[in-house]
Coordinates of C-alpha atoms in Angstrom, one line a residue:
Chain E
M281 CA 73.0 193.6 92.4
D282 CA 75.1 195.4 95.0
L283 CA 74.8 192.4 97.3
F284 CA 75.9 190.2 94.5
L285 CA 78.9 192.4 93.8
Q286 CA 79.8 192.5 97.5
R287 CA 79.7 188.7 97.6
L288 CA 81.9 188.5 94.5
V289 CA 84.5 190.8 96.1
D290 CA 84.4 188.8 99.4
G291 CA 84.8 185.6 97.4
L292 CA 87.9 187.0 95.5
A293 CA 89.8 187.4 98.8
N294 CA 89.4 183.8 99.7
G295 CA 89.9 182.9 96.1
A296 CA 93.3 184.5 96.1
I297 CA 94.4 182.4 99.0
Y298 CA 93.0 179.2 97.5
A299 CA 94.8 180.1 94.3
A300 CA 98.1 180.7 96.1
L301 CA 98.0 177.3 97.9
A302 CA 96.8 175.6 94.8
L303 CA 99.7 177.0 92.9
A304 CA 102.1 175.6 95.5
I305 CA 100.4 172.2 95.2
V306 CA 100.7 172.3 91.4
L307 CA 104.4 173.4 91.7
V308 CA 105.2 170.3 93.8
F309 CA 103.1 168.0 91.7
Q310 CA 104.8 169.2 88.5
T311 CA 108.3 168.8 89.8
S312 CA 107.9 165.7 92.0
G313 CA 104.7 164.0 90.8
I314 CA 103.4 164.1 94.4
V315 CA 100.3 165.8 95.8
N316 CA 101.4 167.4 99.0
F317 CA 98.5 167.2 101.4
A318 CA 100.7 168.8 104.0
Q319 CA 101.2 172.0 102.0
G320 CA 98.7 173.9 104.0
E321 CA 100.0 172.7 107.4
M322 CA 103.5 173.8 106.3
G323 CA 102.0 177.2 105.6
M324 CA 100.3 177.2 109.0
L325 CA 103.6 176.5 110.8
A326 CA 105.2 179.3 108.8
T327 CA 102.5 181.6 110.0
Y328 CA 103.3 180.7 113.6
L329 CA 106.8 181.8 112.8
V330 CA 105.5 185.2 111.6
W331 CA 103.4 185.5 114.8
A332 CA 106.4 184.6 117.0
L333 CA 108.7 187.1 115.2
T334 CA 106.1 189.9 115.4
D335 CA 105.5 189.0 119.0
V336 CA 109.1 189.9 119.8
G337 CA 108.9 193.1 117.9
V338 CA 110.0 192.3 114.3
P339 CA 108.2 194.4 111.7
V340 CA 105.5 192.3 110.0
L341 CA 106.9 192.5 106.5
L342 CA 110.3 191.5 107.7
A343 CA 108.7 188.6 109.6
I344 CA 106.8 187.4 106.5
L345 CA 110.0 187.6 104.5
A346 CA 111.9 185.6 107.1
A347 CA 109.1 183.0 107.3
M348 CA 109.2 182.6 103.5
V349 CA 113.0 182.1 103.6
V350 CA 112.8 179.6 106.4
S351 CA 109.9 177.8 104.6
F352 CA 112.0 177.6 101.4
A353 CA 114.8 176.0 103.3
G354 CA 112.4 173.7 105.2
G355 CA 110.7 172.6 102.0
A356 CA 114.0 171.9 100.3
A357 CA 115.2 170.0 103.3
L358 CA 112.0 168.0 103.5
E359 CA 112.5 167.0 99.8
R360 CA 116.1 166.1 100.4
L361 CA 115.6 164.0 103.5
L362 CA 112.3 162.4 103.0
I363 CA 110.5 162.9 99.7
R364 CA 113.4 161.9 97.5
R365 CA 113.3 158.5 99.1
I366 CA 109.8 157.8 97.9
D367 CA 108.9 156.6 94.5
P368 CA 106.0 158.8 93.3
E369 CA 104.7 155.9 91.3
D370 CA 104.1 154.0 94.5
H371 CA 100.8 155.7 95.3
L372 CA 100.1 154.0 98.6
V373 CA 103.4 154.9 100.1
T374 CA 103.1 158.5 98.9
V375 CA 99.7 158.9 100.4
L376 CA 100.8 157.4 103.7
V377 CA 103.9 159.6 103.9
M378 CA 101.9 162.8 103.0
T379 CA 99.1 161.9 105.5
G380 CA 101.8 161.3 108.1
L381 CA 103.4 164.7 107.4
F382 CA 100.0 166.4 107.6
T383 CA 99.3 164.9 111.0
L384 CA 102.8 165.5 112.2
F385 CA 102.7 169.2 111.4
G386 CA 99.3 169.7 112.9
A387 CA 100.5 167.9 116.1
L388 CA 103.7 170.0 116.3
A389 CA 101.6 173.2 116.2
L390 CA 99.3 171.9 118.9
I391 CA 102.3 170.8 121.1
F392 CA 104.2 174.1 120.8
F393 CA 101.4 176.6 120.4
G394 CA 98.2 175.1 121.8
S395 CA 94.9 175.4 120.2
D396 CA 94.2 179.0 121.3
G397 CA 93.7 181.5 118.4
R398 CA 96.4 184.1 118.0
Q399 CA 96.1 187.4 116.2
V400 CA 98.8 188.0 113.6
P401 CA 99.3 191.6 112.6
S402 CA 98.2 192.2 109.0
P403 CA 100.7 193.6 106.5
F404 CA 97.8 195.5 104.9
P405 CA 96.1 198.7 106.2
E406 CA 92.7 198.4 107.9
G407 CA 89.5 199.6 106.4
S408 CA 88.2 199.3 102.9
L409 CA 87.8 201.2 99.6
A410 CA 84.2 202.1 98.8
L411 CA 83.3 201.5 95.2
G412 CA 79.7 202.8 95.0
S413 CA 78.0 200.8 97.7
V414 CA 80.4 197.9 97.4
R415 CA 83.2 197.9 100.0
V416 CA 86.5 196.4 99.0
P417 CA 88.6 195.8 102.0
Y418 CA 92.3 196.7 101.6
A419 CA 93.1 193.2 102.8
T420 CA 91.3 191.9 99.7
I421 CA 93.1 194.3 97.4
G422 CA 96.4 193.3 99.1
A423 CA 95.7 189.6 98.7
L424 CA 94.9 190.0 95.0
L425 CA 98.0 192.1 94.5
V426 CA 100.2 189.5 96.3
L427 CA 98.7 186.8 94.1
G428 CA 99.4 188.9 91.0
A429 CA 102.9 189.5 92.0
V430 CA 103.5 185.8 92.8
C431 CA 102.1 184.9 89.3
A432 CA 104.2 187.4 87.6
G433 CA 107.3 186.4 89.5
L434 CA 106.8 182.7 88.8
A435 CA 106.1 183.4 85.1
V436 CA 109.3 185.3 84.8
L437 CA 111.2 182.7 86.7
L438 CA 109.9 179.8 84.7
R439 CA 109.8 181.4 81.3
S440 CA 112.9 183.6 81.2
T441 CA 115.6 182.2 83.4
K442 CA 117.9 179.3 83.2
L443 CA 116.7 178.0 86.6
G444 CA 113.2 178.1 85.3
L445 CA 114.1 176.1 82.2
G446 CA 115.8 173.6 84.4
L447 CA 112.6 173.3 86.6
R448 CA 110.4 172.9 83.6
A449 CA 112.7 170.3 82.1
V450 CA 112.8 168.3 85.3
A451 CA 109.0 168.6 85.6
Q452 CA 108.6 167.2 82.1
N453 CA 111.1 164.5 81.9
R454 CA 113.3 163.7 84.9
A455 CA 115.2 160.9 83.2
S456 CA 116.2 163.0 80.2
S457 CA 117.1 165.9 82.5
A458 CA 119.5 163.7 84.4
L459 CA 121.0 162.5 81.2
S460 CA 121.6 166.1 80.2
G461 CA 123.5 166.7 83.4
L462 CA 120.9 168.8 85.1
P463 CA 121.2 168.7 88.9
V464 CA 117.9 167.0 89.3
G465 CA 118.0 166.7 93.1
R466 CA 118.8 170.3 93.6
L467 CA 116.0 171.4 91.2
L468 CA 113.5 169.2 92.9
G469 CA 114.5 170.8 96.2
I470 CA 114.1 174.3 94.8
G471 CA 110.6 173.3 93.5
W472 CA 109.6 172.2 97.0
G473 CA 111.2 175.3 98.5
L474 CA 109.3 177.6 96.3
A475 CA 106.1 175.8 97.0
A476 CA 106.7 176.0 100.8
A477 CA 107.4 179.8 100.5
L478 CA 104.2 180.2 98.6
G479 CA 102.3 178.2 101.2
A480 CA 103.7 180.5 103.9
L481 CA 102.4 183.4 102.0
A482 CA 98.9 181.7 101.8
G483 CA 99.0 181.3 105.6
V484 CA 99.8 184.9 106.2
L485 CA 97.0 186.0 103.8
V486 CA 94.5 183.9 105.7
T487 CA 95.4 185.8 109.0
S488 CA 95.4 189.1 107.1
L489 CA 91.7 188.6 106.3
G490 CA 91.1 188.7 110.1
L491 CA 91.1 185.0 110.9
Y492 CA 92.9 183.9 114.1
L493 CA 95.9 181.7 113.7
E494 CA 95.3 178.2 115.1
P495 CA 96.6 174.8 114.2
S496 CA 93.5 173.8 112.1
M497 CA 93.4 177.2 110.3
M498 CA 94.5 175.9 106.9
L499 CA 92.2 172.9 106.7
P500 CA 89.4 174.5 104.8
V501 CA 91.9 176.3 102.7
L502 CA 93.6 173.1 101.8
V503 CA 90.3 171.5 100.8
Y504 CA 89.5 174.4 98.5
A505 CA 93.1 174.5 97.1
M506 CA 92.9 170.8 96.3
A507 CA 89.6 171.4 94.6
A508 CA 91.2 174.3 92.7
A509 CA 94.2 172.3 91.7
T510 CA 91.9 169.5 90.5
L511 CA 89.6 171.8 88.6
G512 CA 92.4 173.8 87.0
G513 CA 94.4 170.7 86.1
L514 CA 97.1 169.5 88.4
D515 CA 99.8 170.3 85.9
S516 CA 98.6 173.9 85.1
G517 CA 99.7 176.9 87.1
V518 CA 97.3 179.1 85.2
G519 CA 94.5 176.6 85.9
A520 CA 95.3 176.6 89.6
V521 CA 95.0 180.4 89.8
V522 CA 91.8 180.7 87.7
A523 CA 90.1 177.8 89.5
G524 CA 91.2 179.1 92.9
L525 CA 89.6 182.5 92.3
L526 CA 86.5 180.8 90.8
L527 CA 86.1 178.5 93.8
G528 CA 86.4 181.5 96.2
V529 CA 83.6 183.2 94.4
A530 CA 81.6 180.1 94.2
E531 CA 81.9 179.5 97.9
S532 CA 80.9 183.1 98.7
L533 CA 77.9 183.0 96.4
A534 CA 76.8 179.5 97.7
V535 CA 77.0 180.7 101.3
G536 CA 75.2 183.9 100.4
Y537 CA 72.4 182.5 98.4
V538 CA 71.9 178.9 99.5
K539 CA 70.4 179.4 102.9
V540 CA 70.9 175.9 104.2
L541 CA 74.7 176.2 103.7
G542 CA 76.7 177.6 106.6
T543 CA 80.4 178.5 106.4
E544 CA 81.3 175.0 107.4
S545 CA 79.1 173.1 105.1
A546 CA 80.2 175.3 102.2
L547 CA 83.2 172.9 102.1
G548 CA 80.7 170.7 100.3
V549 CA 81.1 173.1 97.3
A550 CA 84.7 172.1 97.1
A551 CA 83.9 168.4 97.3
V552 CA 81.3 168.7 94.6
V553 CA 83.6 170.6 92.3
M554 CA 86.3 167.9 92.8
L555 CA 83.9 165.0 92.2
L556 CA 82.5 166.6 89.1
T557 CA 85.9 167.4 87.7
M558 CA 87.1 163.8 88.2
A559 CA 83.9 162.5 86.6
L560 CA 83.6 164.8 83.7
R561 CA 87.1 166.1 82.9
P562 CA 89.8 164.4 84.9
S563 CA 92.6 166.4 83.5
G564 CA 90.9 169.7 84.6
L565 CA 90.1 172.8 82.7
F566 CA 93.7 173.7 81.8
G567 CA 95.5 170.5 82.4
T568 CA 97.0 168.4 79.6
T569 CA 95.5 165.1 78.8
K570 CA 98.3 162.6 79.0
V571 CA 98.8 160.9 75.7
A572 CA 101.3 158.1 75.7
R573 CA 103.2 157.9 72.4
V574 CA 104.9 154.6 71.8
Chain T
M99 CA 146.8 161.5 74.6
T100 CA 146.0 159.5 77.7
A101 CA 147.1 156.0 78.5
H102 CA 143.6 155.0 79.5
P103 CA 140.9 154.0 77.1
L104 CA 138.0 156.5 77.2
L105 CA 135.7 153.9 78.6
E106 CA 136.6 150.6 80.2
V107 CA 134.1 148.2 81.6
R108 CA 135.1 145.1 83.5
E109 CA 132.9 142.3 85.0
L110 CA 129.8 144.4 84.7
S111 CA 126.5 142.9 85.7
A112 CA 123.3 144.8 85.7
G113 CA 119.6 144.3 85.9
Y114 CA 116.2 145.4 87.2
G115 CA 114.9 144.4 90.6
S116 CA 116.0 140.8 91.2
T117 CA 116.4 140.1 87.5
T118 CA 120.0 140.1 86.2
V119 CA 120.2 141.1 82.5
L120 CA 123.9 141.5 82.0
R121 CA 126.6 139.2 83.2
D122 CA 130.4 139.8 83.2
V123 CA 130.4 142.3 80.4
E124 CA 133.8 143.5 79.3
L125 CA 134.0 146.5 77.0
R126 CA 136.6 149.0 75.9
I127 CA 136.2 152.1 73.8
D128 CA 139.1 154.3 72.8
A129 CA 138.8 158.0 72.1
G130 CA 137.7 158.7 68.6
E131 CA 136.2 155.3 67.9
V132 CA 132.7 154.4 66.8
V133 CA 131.8 151.1 68.4
V134 CA 128.6 149.3 67.4
L135 CA 126.8 147.0 69.7
L136 CA 124.7 144.3 67.9
G137 CA 122.4 141.7 69.3
P138 CA 118.9 140.4 69.2
N139 CA 116.0 142.0 71.0
G140 CA 116.1 141.4 74.7
A141 CA 119.8 140.7 74.8
G142 CA 120.5 143.6 77.2
K143 CA 121.8 146.3 74.8
T144 CA 119.7 149.0 76.3
T145 CA 120.5 147.8 79.8
L146 CA 124.2 148.1 79.0
L147 CA 123.8 151.7 77.9
R148 CA 121.7 152.4 81.0
A149 CA 124.3 150.8 83.2
L150 CA 126.9 153.2 81.6
T151 CA 124.8 156.2 82.5
G152 CA 123.9 154.9 86.0
S153 CA 120.2 154.6 85.4
V154 CA 120.0 150.9 86.4
R155 CA 121.4 148.8 89.2
A156 CA 124.9 147.7 88.2
H157 CA 127.9 146.1 89.7
G158 CA 131.4 145.9 88.3
D159 CA 134.2 148.2 87.3
L160 CA 133.3 151.1 85.2
R161 CA 136.0 153.6 84.3
F162 CA 135.7 156.7 82.3
A163 CA 139.1 158.2 81.2
G164 CA 140.6 156.1 83.9
A165 CA 138.4 157.3 86.8
S166 CA 135.9 155.0 88.4
L167 CA 132.2 155.9 87.9
A168 CA 131.0 153.8 90.8
R169 CA 130.0 156.7 92.9
T170 CA 128.9 159.0 90.2
T171 CA 125.2 159.7 89.6
T172 CA 123.5 159.9 86.3
D173 CA 123.6 163.7 86.1
G174 CA 127.2 163.6 87.4
R175 CA 128.2 161.2 84.5
A176 CA 126.6 163.6 82.0
R177 CA 128.7 166.4 83.5
L178 CA 131.8 164.2 83.0
G179 CA 130.9 164.1 79.3
I180 CA 128.8 160.9 78.8
A181 CA 125.8 161.8 76.7
H182 CA 123.0 159.4 76.1
V183 CA 120.3 159.5 73.4
P184 CA 117.9 157.1 74.9
Q185 CA 115.5 154.8 73.0
G186 CA 112.4 156.8 72.4
R187 CA 114.5 159.9 72.2
G188 CA 113.6 161.4 75.6
T189 CA 112.5 164.6 74.0
F190 CA 111.0 167.4 76.1
T191 CA 107.9 167.6 74.0
D192 CA 106.4 170.7 75.6
L193 CA 109.6 172.7 75.3
T194 CA 110.6 174.4 72.0
V195 CA 113.4 173.0 69.9
E196 CA 115.7 175.7 71.2
E197 CA 114.7 175.1 74.8
N198 CA 115.4 171.4 74.3
L199 CA 118.9 172.3 73.1
L200 CA 119.5 174.7 75.9
V201 CA 118.6 172.0 78.4
G202 CA 121.2 169.9 76.6
G203 CA 123.7 172.6 77.2
Y204 CA 122.5 173.4 80.7
T205 CA 125.7 172.5 82.4
R206 CA 127.8 174.7 80.2
R207 CA 128.4 178.4 80.3
D208 CA 125.6 180.3 78.7
R209 CA 127.8 182.0 76.1
E210 CA 129.3 178.7 74.9
A211 CA 125.9 177.0 74.8
R212 CA 124.5 179.8 72.7
A213 CA 127.5 179.6 70.3
D214 CA 126.9 175.8 70.0
L215 CA 123.3 176.4 69.2
D216 CA 124.3 178.0 65.9
R217 CA 126.8 175.2 65.2
W218 CA 124.1 172.5 65.5
Y219 CA 121.5 174.5 63.6
D220 CA 124.1 174.6 60.8
F221 CA 124.6 170.9 61.1
F222 CA 120.9 170.0 61.3
P223 CA 119.3 172.8 59.3
R224 CA 115.8 171.5 60.0
L225 CA 116.3 172.2 63.7
G226 CA 117.2 175.8 62.9
E227 CA 114.1 176.3 60.8
R228 CA 111.9 175.0 63.6
R229 CA 113.8 176.4 66.6
H230 CA 110.7 178.1 68.1
Q231 CA 108.4 175.1 67.5
L232 CA 107.3 172.8 70.2
A233 CA 109.5 169.7 70.0
G234 CA 106.5 167.4 70.3
S235 CA 105.0 168.7 67.1
M236 CA 107.9 167.5 65.0
S237 CA 108.2 164.3 63.0
G238 CA 110.0 161.3 64.4
G239 CA 113.1 161.9 62.3
E240 CA 113.3 165.5 63.3
Q241 CA 112.9 164.6 66.9
Q242 CA 115.7 162.1 66.6
M243 CA 117.9 164.8 65.1
L244 CA 116.9 167.0 68.0
A245 CA 117.8 164.2 70.5
V246 CA 121.2 163.9 69.0
A247 CA 121.7 167.6 68.9
R248 CA 120.6 167.9 72.5
A249 CA 123.1 165.3 73.5
L250 CA 125.8 167.1 71.5
M251 CA 125.1 170.4 73.3
L252 CA 126.7 168.8 76.3
R253 CA 130.0 168.7 74.3
P254 CA 130.2 165.0 75.2
R255 CA 133.4 163.0 75.2
L256 CA 131.3 159.9 74.6
L257 CA 127.9 159.7 72.9
L258 CA 125.7 156.7 73.5
L259 CA 123.0 156.1 71.0
D260 CA 120.2 153.6 71.6
E261 CA 118.6 152.5 68.4
P262 CA 118.4 155.9 66.7
S263 CA 116.6 154.3 63.7
L264 CA 113.7 153.1 65.8
G265 CA 110.4 154.1 64.2
L266 CA 112.1 156.0 61.4
A267 CA 111.6 155.5 57.7
P268 CA 114.6 153.9 56.0
V269 CA 115.4 157.1 54.0
V270 CA 115.4 159.1 57.2
T271 CA 117.5 156.5 59.0
Q272 CA 120.1 156.7 56.2
A273 CA 120.2 160.5 56.4
L274 CA 120.7 160.2 60.2
F275 CA 123.6 157.8 59.8
R276 CA 125.2 160.1 57.2
Q277 CA 125.1 162.8 59.7
L278 CA 126.5 160.6 62.4
G279 CA 129.3 159.5 60.1
R280 CA 130.1 163.2 59.4
L281 CA 130.2 163.8 63.1
S282 CA 132.6 161.0 63.6
T283 CA 135.0 162.1 60.8
E284 CA 134.7 165.9 61.4
T285 CA 134.9 166.0 65.1
A286 CA 136.4 162.6 66.0
L287 CA 133.5 162.1 68.5
T288 CA 133.6 158.8 70.3
M289 CA 130.3 156.9 69.9
L290 CA 128.8 153.7 71.2
V291 CA 125.8 152.8 68.9
V292 CA 123.2 150.2 69.6
E293 CA 121.4 149.6 66.4
Q294 CA 119.1 147.1 64.6
A295 CA 119.8 148.6 61.2
A296 CA 123.2 146.9 61.5
H297 CA 124.3 147.5 57.9
L298 CA 124.0 151.3 58.4
A299 CA 125.6 151.2 61.8
L300 CA 128.6 149.1 60.7
G301 CA 129.0 151.6 57.9
I302 CA 130.4 154.1 60.4
A303 CA 131.9 151.7 62.9
S304 CA 135.5 151.1 63.7
R305 CA 134.7 148.1 65.9
A306 CA 131.7 146.1 67.0
Y307 CA 130.6 143.8 69.9
T308 CA 127.7 141.4 69.9
L309 CA 125.6 140.9 72.9
T310 CA 123.5 137.7 73.3
H311 CA 121.5 136.7 76.4
G312 CA 123.4 139.3 78.5
T313 CA 126.8 138.1 77.5
I314 CA 129.1 140.1 75.4
S315 CA 131.5 138.9 72.6
A316 CA 135.1 139.7 72.2
P317 CA 135.6 142.9 70.2
L318 CA 135.3 142.3 66.5
S319 CA 137.2 144.3 64.0
P320 CA 135.6 145.4 60.7
Q321 CA 137.6 142.6 59.0
D322 CA 136.3 140.0 61.5
L323 CA 132.8 141.2 60.7
A324 CA 133.3 141.1 57.0
D325 CA 134.7 137.6 57.2
Q326 CA 131.9 136.1 59.3
E327 CA 129.1 134.9 57.2
E328 CA 127.3 133.6 60.2
L329 CA 127.4 136.9 62.0
R330 CA 126.1 138.7 59.0
R331 CA 123.3 136.3 58.7
V332 CA 122.3 136.6 62.4
Y333 CA 122.8 140.3 63.0
L334 CA 122.3 141.9 59.6
G335 CA 119.2 139.8 59.4
A336 CA 118.1 137.3 56.9
A337 CA 115.4 139.7 55.7
H338 CA 118.1 142.3 54.8
A339 CA 120.1 139.7 53.1
A340 CA 117.2 138.6 50.9
G341 CA 115.0 141.7 50.5
Q342 CA 117.5 144.5 50.8
A343 CA 120.6 142.9 49.3
Q344 CA 121.2 146.2 47.5
T345 CA 121.3 148.2 50.7
T346 CA 123.3 145.7 52.5
T347 CA 125.9 145.6 49.8
K348 CA 125.9 149.4 49.7
G349 CA 126.3 149.6 53.5
R350 CA 129.1 147.2 53.5
T351 CA 130.8 148.9 50.6
A352 CA 130.7 152.2 52.5
W353 CA 132.0 150.6 55.6
T354 CA 134.8 148.8 53.8
S355 CA 135.9 152.0 52.2
S356 CA 135.8 153.8 55.5
S357 CA 138.0 151.2 57.1
N358 CA 140.4 151.5 54.2
G359 CA 140.3 155.2 54.8
S360 CA 141.2 154.9 58.4
S361 CA 144.0 152.5 57.7
T362 CA 145.6 154.9 55.1
A363 CA 145.1 157.9 57.3

């Protein structure tokens, strides 16, 4: 039982990261109708910024904040300069552009930073909290608290502010939003910016769990986040978070109890979840089924 | 008073992709007018409204209160005061009625927008009753009221309406046009209405144009319209003439009296 609980706790840490990145993917999909494959790589680049800043002596929390601000600006700029030129209905072009960005960001990291792992200071204290015989690392508690704060912040932003109303309106009906005079372009840029800042946070959380920073760091995270976004429903923020946590736990339990699965082959869990979702419930657990009313 | 008409369109052509739908359209709307655009299906009426809001490819001279719209985007035109109630209403179905209206008033100061909410709840009491309900759960007629109210939240100088009667029961359509007529008389709101229910639309119109195969007619005064048997047959529809003679007559009576009203005013 204790082992089971320990695996549950371990899974929640990863789950919080999957949830954060899945939330970023959902945010972009909702506003632009595009699935951003490069979301994780953008977060990885932002984590390099955190590393570079802390390397020259900037306090880690300040470095994270700076990386989020830069990511926001970068995400908004990317939307403005590139994404706005693509028609999200043109799936082939969208996939090509997103794959291109994914490759580009990975290559940039390799060129500038090489493939050596770097240690990024964690914003959380070392050690863990003992609950009976289950050890809950402070990093796990930290990751869950960050996720909770992000969810609360996004909920307040989207539900109770004028900016949030604008974002929701653009997400639902871009044409009507423009006809109502909403600054559609700026709102789309803000959506991409918020997602990029969230991706940066996900990258930092990965390194705070003790992983080394390297260009391919976010790959497994992206696969799980995509699976979480699919399972939760691509248009549901709540779904992304719930499914992200679920997948983290599922991964941890699968690795723990299914002996043939190593950490690498546990990616199969994500693939199976995605395939099953697409086959059984394409709109996801929390997603809305699209009904066209004529 | 300005010397310019509120909207002036010259040599407008517009279309989708490589297809040209509109050719050399000339149109002029003065402040306070209600202009009706009639024409058979596929003539380009919707395209014309979309060209005015900048949602389709268009060439030609578009002027709003004397200023060219050539470089103004769709949302920019809305901020200038051109509101469009599109065909199919464009409702934000997953937002509440009140949120829909606040989106409509997004470009205005919060306090003004809030004040206007009450005004339109007063004008469309159904919307007030359902303010916290999701817009998608309302009936077609209520959604059409909402679409109009959302457009009004912009405090438009020009309201474009694309077939507001589409999919509505006749009695609902009549109620809607009564409200539109009230808007015109009480607030002198300028409107351009595309409508198949021509007898109702002409009831509130000061002028009309007809659009056929992408080509627009000269402006027709109410008197022209009354005199043209042929036009009535084509645009008011043979079915109306036969089956709904009562309504048609009533519609025309209303419109004749309103034109009398404006001439004596």
